[in-house]
mmCIF file of C-alpha atoms in Angstrom:
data_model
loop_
_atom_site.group_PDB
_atom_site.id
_atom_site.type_symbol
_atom_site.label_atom_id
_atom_site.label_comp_id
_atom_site.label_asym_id
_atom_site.label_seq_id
_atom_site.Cartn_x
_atom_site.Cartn_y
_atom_site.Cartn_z
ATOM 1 C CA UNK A 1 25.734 9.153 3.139
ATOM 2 C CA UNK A 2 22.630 9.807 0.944
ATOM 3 C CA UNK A 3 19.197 9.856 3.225
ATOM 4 C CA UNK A 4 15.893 10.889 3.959
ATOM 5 C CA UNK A 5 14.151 11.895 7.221
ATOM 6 C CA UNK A 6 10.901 12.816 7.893
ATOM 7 C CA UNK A 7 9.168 13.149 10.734
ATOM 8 C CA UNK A 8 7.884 10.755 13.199
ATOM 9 C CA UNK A 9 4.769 9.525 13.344
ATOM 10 C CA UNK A 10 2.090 8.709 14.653
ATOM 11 C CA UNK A 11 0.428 11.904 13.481
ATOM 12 C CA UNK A 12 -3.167 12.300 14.990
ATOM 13 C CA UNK A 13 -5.819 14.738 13.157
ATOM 14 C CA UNK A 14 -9.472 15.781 12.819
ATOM 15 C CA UNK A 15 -10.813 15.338 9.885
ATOM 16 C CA UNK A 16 -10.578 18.991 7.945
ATOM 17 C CA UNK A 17 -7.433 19.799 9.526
ATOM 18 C CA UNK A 18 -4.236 21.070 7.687
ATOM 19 C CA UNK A 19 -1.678 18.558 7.314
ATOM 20 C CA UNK A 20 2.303 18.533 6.851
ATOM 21 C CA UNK A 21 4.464 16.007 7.043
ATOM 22 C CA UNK A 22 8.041 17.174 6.966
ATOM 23 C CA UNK A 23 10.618 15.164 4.681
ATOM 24 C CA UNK A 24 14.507 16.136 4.157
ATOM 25 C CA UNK A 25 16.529 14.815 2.109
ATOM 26 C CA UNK A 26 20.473 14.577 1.331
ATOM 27 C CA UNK A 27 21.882 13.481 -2.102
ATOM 28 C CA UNK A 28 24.695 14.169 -4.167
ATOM 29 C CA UNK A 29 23.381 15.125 -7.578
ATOM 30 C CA UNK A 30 19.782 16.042 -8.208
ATOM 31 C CA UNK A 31 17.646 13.619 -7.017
ATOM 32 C CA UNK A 32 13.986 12.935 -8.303
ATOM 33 C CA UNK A 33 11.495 12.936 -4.919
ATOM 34 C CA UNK A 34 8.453 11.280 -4.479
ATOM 35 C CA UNK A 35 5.938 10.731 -1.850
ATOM 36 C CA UNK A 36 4.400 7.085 -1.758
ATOM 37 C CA UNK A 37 1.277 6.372 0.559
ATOM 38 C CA UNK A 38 0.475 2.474 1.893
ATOM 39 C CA UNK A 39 -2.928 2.366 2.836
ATOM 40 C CA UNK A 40 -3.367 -0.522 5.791
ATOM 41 C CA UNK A 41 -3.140 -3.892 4.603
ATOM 42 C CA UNK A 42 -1.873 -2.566 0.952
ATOM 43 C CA UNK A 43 1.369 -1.940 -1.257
ATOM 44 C CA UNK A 44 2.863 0.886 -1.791
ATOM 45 C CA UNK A 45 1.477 3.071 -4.021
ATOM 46 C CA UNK A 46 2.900 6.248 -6.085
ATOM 47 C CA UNK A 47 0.915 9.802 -4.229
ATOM 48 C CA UNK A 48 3.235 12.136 -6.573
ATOM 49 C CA UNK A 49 6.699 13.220 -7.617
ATOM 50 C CA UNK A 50 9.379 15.845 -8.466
ATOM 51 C CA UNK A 51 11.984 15.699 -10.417
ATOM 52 C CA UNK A 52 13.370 19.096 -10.517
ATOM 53 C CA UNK A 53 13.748 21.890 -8.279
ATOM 54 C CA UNK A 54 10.936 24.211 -7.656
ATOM 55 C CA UNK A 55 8.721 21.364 -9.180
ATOM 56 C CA UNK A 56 5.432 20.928 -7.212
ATOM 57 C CA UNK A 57 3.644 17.545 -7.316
ATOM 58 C CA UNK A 58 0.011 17.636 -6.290
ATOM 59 C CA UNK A 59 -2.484 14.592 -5.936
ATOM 60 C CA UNK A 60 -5.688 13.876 -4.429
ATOM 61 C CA UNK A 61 -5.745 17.272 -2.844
ATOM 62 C CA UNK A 62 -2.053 16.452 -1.518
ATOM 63 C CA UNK A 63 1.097 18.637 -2.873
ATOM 64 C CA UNK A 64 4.417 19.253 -2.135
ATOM 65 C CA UNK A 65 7.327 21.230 -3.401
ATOM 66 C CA UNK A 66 10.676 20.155 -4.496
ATOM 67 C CA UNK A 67 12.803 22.862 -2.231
ATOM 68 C CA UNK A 68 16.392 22.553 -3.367
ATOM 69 C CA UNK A 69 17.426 25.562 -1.148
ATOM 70 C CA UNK A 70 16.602 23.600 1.982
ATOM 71 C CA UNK A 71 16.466 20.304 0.462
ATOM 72 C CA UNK A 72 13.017 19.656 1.511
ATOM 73 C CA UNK A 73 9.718 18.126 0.025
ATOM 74 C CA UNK A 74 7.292 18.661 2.547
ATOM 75 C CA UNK A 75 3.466 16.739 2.306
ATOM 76 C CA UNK A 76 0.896 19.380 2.722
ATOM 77 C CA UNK A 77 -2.917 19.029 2.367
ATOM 78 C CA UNK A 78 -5.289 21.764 3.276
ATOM 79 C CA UNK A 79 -8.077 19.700 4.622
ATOM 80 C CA UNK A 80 -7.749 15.773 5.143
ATOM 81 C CA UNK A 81 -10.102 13.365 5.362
ATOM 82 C CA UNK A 82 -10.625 9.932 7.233
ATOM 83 C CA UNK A 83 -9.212 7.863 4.076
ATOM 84 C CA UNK A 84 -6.150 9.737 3.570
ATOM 85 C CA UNK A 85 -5.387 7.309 7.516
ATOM 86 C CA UNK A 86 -1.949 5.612 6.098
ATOM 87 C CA UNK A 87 1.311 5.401 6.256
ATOM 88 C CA UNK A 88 3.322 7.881 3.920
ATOM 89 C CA UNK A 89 7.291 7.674 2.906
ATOM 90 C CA UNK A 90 9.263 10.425 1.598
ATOM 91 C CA UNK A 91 11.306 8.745 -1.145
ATOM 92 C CA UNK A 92 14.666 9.975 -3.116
ATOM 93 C CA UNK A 93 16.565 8.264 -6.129
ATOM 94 C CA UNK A 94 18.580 9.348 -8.756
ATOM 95 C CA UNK A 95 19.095 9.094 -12.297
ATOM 96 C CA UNK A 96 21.142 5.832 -12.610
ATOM 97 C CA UNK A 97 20.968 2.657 -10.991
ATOM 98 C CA UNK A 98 21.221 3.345 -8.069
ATOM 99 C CA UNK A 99 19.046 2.200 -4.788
ATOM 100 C CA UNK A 100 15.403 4.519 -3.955
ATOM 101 C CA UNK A 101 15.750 5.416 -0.669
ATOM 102 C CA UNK A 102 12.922 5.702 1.716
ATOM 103 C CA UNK A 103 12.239 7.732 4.639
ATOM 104 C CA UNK A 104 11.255 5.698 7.953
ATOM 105 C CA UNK A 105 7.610 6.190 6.807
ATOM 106 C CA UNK A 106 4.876 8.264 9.090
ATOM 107 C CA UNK A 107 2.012 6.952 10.122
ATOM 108 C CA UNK A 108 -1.116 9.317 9.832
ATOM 109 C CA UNK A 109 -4.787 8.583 11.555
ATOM 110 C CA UNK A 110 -7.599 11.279 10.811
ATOM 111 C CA UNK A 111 -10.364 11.479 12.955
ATOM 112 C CA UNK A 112 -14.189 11.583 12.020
ATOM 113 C CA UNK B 1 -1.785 1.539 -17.044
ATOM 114 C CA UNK B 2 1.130 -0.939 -16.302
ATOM 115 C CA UNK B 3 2.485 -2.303 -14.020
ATOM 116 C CA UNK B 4 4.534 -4.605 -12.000
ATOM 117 C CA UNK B 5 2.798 -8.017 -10.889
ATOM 118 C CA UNK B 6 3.961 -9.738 -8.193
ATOM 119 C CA UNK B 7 3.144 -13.508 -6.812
ATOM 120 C CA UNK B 8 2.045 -14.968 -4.509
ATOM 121 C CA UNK B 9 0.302 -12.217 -2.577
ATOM 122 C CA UNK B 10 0.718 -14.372 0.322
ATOM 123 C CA UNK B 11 3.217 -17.454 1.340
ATOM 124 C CA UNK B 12 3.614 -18.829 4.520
ATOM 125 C CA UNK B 13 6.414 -21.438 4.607
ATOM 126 C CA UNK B 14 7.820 -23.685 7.186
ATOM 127 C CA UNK B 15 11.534 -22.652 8.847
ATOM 128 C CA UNK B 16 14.554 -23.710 6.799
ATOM 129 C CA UNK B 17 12.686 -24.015 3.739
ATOM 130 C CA UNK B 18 13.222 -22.301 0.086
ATOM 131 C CA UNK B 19 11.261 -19.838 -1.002
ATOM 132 C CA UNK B 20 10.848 -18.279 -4.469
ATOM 133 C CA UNK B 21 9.157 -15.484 -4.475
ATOM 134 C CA UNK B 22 8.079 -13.728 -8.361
ATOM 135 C CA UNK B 23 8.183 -10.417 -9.821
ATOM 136 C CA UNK B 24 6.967 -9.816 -13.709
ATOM 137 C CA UNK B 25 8.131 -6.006 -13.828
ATOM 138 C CA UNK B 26 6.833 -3.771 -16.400
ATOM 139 C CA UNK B 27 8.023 -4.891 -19.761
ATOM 140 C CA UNK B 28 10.383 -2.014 -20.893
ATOM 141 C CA UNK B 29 12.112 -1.602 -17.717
ATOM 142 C CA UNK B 30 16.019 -1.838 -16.994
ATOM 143 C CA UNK B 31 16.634 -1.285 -13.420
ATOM 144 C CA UNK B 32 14.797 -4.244 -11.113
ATOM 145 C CA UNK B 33 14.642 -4.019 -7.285
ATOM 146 C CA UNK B 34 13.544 -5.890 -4.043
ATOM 147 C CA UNK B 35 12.608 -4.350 -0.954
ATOM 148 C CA UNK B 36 11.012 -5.454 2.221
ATOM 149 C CA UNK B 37 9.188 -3.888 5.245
ATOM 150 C CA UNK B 38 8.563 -6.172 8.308
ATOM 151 C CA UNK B 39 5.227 -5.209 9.546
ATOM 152 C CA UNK B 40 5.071 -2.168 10.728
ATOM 153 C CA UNK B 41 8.174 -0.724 10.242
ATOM 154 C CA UNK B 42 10.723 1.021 7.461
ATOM 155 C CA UNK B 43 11.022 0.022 3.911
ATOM 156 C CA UNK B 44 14.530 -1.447 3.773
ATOM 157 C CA UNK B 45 16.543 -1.836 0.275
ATOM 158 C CA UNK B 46 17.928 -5.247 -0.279
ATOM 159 C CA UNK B 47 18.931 -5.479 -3.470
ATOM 160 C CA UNK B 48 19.107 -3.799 -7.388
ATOM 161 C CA UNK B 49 19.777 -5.302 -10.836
ATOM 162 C CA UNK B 50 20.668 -4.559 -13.833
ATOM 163 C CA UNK B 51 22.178 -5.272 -16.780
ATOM 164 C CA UNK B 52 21.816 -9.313 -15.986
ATOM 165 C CA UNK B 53 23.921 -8.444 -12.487
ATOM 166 C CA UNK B 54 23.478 -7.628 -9.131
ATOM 167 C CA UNK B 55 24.542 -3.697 -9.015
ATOM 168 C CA UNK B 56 23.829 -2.902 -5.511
ATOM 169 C CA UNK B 57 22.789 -5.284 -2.394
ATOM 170 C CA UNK B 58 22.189 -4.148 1.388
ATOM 171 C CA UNK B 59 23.527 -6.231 4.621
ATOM 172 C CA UNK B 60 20.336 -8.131 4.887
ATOM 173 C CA UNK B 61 20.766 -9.340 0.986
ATOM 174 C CA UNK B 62 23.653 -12.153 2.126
ATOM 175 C CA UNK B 63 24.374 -15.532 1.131
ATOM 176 C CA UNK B 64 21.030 -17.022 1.479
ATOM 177 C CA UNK B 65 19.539 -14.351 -0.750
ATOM 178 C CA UNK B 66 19.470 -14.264 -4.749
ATOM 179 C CA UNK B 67 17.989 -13.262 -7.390
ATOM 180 C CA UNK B 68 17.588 -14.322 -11.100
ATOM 181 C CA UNK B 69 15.642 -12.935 -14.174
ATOM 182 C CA UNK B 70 16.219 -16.044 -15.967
ATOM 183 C CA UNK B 71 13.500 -15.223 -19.346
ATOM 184 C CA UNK B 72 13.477 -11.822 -19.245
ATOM 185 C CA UNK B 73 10.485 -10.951 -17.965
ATOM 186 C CA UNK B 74 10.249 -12.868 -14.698
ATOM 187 C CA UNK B 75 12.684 -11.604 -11.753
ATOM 188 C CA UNK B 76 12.578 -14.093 -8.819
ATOM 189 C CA UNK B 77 13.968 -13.320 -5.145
ATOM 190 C CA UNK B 78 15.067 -16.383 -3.616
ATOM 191 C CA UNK B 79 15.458 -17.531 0.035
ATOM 192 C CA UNK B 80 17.776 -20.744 0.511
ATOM 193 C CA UNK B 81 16.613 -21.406 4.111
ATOM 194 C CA UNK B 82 14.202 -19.213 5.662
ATOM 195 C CA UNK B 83 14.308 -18.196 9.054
ATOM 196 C CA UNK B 84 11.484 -16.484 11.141
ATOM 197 C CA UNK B 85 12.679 -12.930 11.119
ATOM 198 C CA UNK B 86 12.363 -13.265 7.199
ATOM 199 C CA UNK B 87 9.093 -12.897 7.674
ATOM 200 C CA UNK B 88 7.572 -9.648 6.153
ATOM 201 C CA UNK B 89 6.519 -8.072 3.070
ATOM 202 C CA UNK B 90 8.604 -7.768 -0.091
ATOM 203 C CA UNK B 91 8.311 -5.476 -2.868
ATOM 204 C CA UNK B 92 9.307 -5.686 -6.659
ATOM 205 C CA UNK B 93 10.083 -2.505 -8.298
ATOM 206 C CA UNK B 94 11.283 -1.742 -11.523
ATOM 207 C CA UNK B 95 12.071 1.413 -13.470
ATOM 208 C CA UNK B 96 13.407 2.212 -17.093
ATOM 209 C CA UNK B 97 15.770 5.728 -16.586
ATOM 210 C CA UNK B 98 14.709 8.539 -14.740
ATOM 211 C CA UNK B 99 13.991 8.096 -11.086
ATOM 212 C CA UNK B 100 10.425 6.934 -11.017
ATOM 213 C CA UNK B 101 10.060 3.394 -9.872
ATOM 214 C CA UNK B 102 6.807 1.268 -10.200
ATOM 215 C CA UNK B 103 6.646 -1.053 -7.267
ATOM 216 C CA UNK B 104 4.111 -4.007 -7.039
ATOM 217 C CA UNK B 105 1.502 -4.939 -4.382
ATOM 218 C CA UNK B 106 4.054 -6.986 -2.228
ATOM 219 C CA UNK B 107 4.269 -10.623 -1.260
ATOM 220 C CA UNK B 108 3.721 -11.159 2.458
ATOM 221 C CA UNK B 109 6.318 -14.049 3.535
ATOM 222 C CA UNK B 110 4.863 -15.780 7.173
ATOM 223 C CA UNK B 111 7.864 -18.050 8.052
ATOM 224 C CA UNK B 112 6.492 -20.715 10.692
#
């Protein structure tokens, strides 16, 4: 069936360090991506979308690319900081009414 | 900027007890979800609506579950008789077409 998996957390940085967090997806149809972030204690909020292939959605210094060949949409961010520490959720849905679906969520600290 | 509202932030209720818990999604919107995460761990889908009818509910969303919009702008979760492993957070979402859904700030359920 449809999913999304991503990779397991927790993920453990210094602060400046490159980060990816790996997300795939499956889907039949063309599913719209997104990444959401929940900060501790917080909701969930929206970090930034896709909604086509070869899109890229970029955010607070945070991108990724909608990769239909390898139906990935990999979190990047060049140099991260002690406030991006949260947990972040690859997310998929498609064009109807259908449910979002969310990855298992990874959990990344960042290191002063 | 809108979005969707969602009270309380924060219930605690005893075992066996009703709970309502409220959702005022953004005003335009078709498509209304609920969601929960118990602390800690994955987002899980419990239940979409649309069109005045349930379209799409998860194993977790059985008979003690349901949900109403009953003015058109509220859309309520309800849980006949809580038990402990209720407890978590639950998120509203809501989305008009397209795939990007607005969630609210959650309502943390404690069930004693």
């Amino acid at each position: 069936g449809d999913s999304v998996t991503q990779m397991e957390g927790p993920v453990t940085l210094s602060e400046e360090a490159f980060l990816t967090i790996n997300c795939t997806y499956t889907a039949t149809g063309y599913p719209s991506l997104f990444w959401y972030v929940q900060y501790p204690g917080e909701g969930l909020q929206l970090l930034l979308k896709a909604t086509k292939a070869d899109d890229k959605g970029s955010n607070k210094g945070f991108e990724a690319t909608y990769r239909k060949e390898t139906t990935s949409f990999h979190l990047e961010k060049g140099s991260v900081q002690v406030s991006d520490s949260a947990v972040y959720f690859c997310v998929r849905s498609l064009n109807r009414d259908d449910k979002i679906i969310f990855g298992k969520g990874t959990r990344l600290h960042i290191l002063p | 900027e809108p979005e969707v509202t969602q009270t309380p932030s924060h219930q605690v209720t005893q075992m066996g007890q009703e709970v309502i818990l409220r959702c005022v999604p953004i005003s335009n919107h078709l498509y209304f979800y609920w969601y929960r995460q118990i602390l800690g761990q994955k987002v899980e889908f419990l239940v979409s609506f649309y069109n005045n009818e349930i379209s799409e509910k998860s194993e977790i969303f059985d008979d003690q579950f349901s949900v109403e919009r009953p003015d058109g702008s509220n859309f309520t979760l309800k849980i006949r008789s809580t038990k402990l492993e209720d407890s978590a957070m639950y998120f509203c979402a809501s989305r008009y077409t397209g795939g990007l859904a607005f969630f609210g700030q959650g309502t943390r359920l404690t069930v004693v």
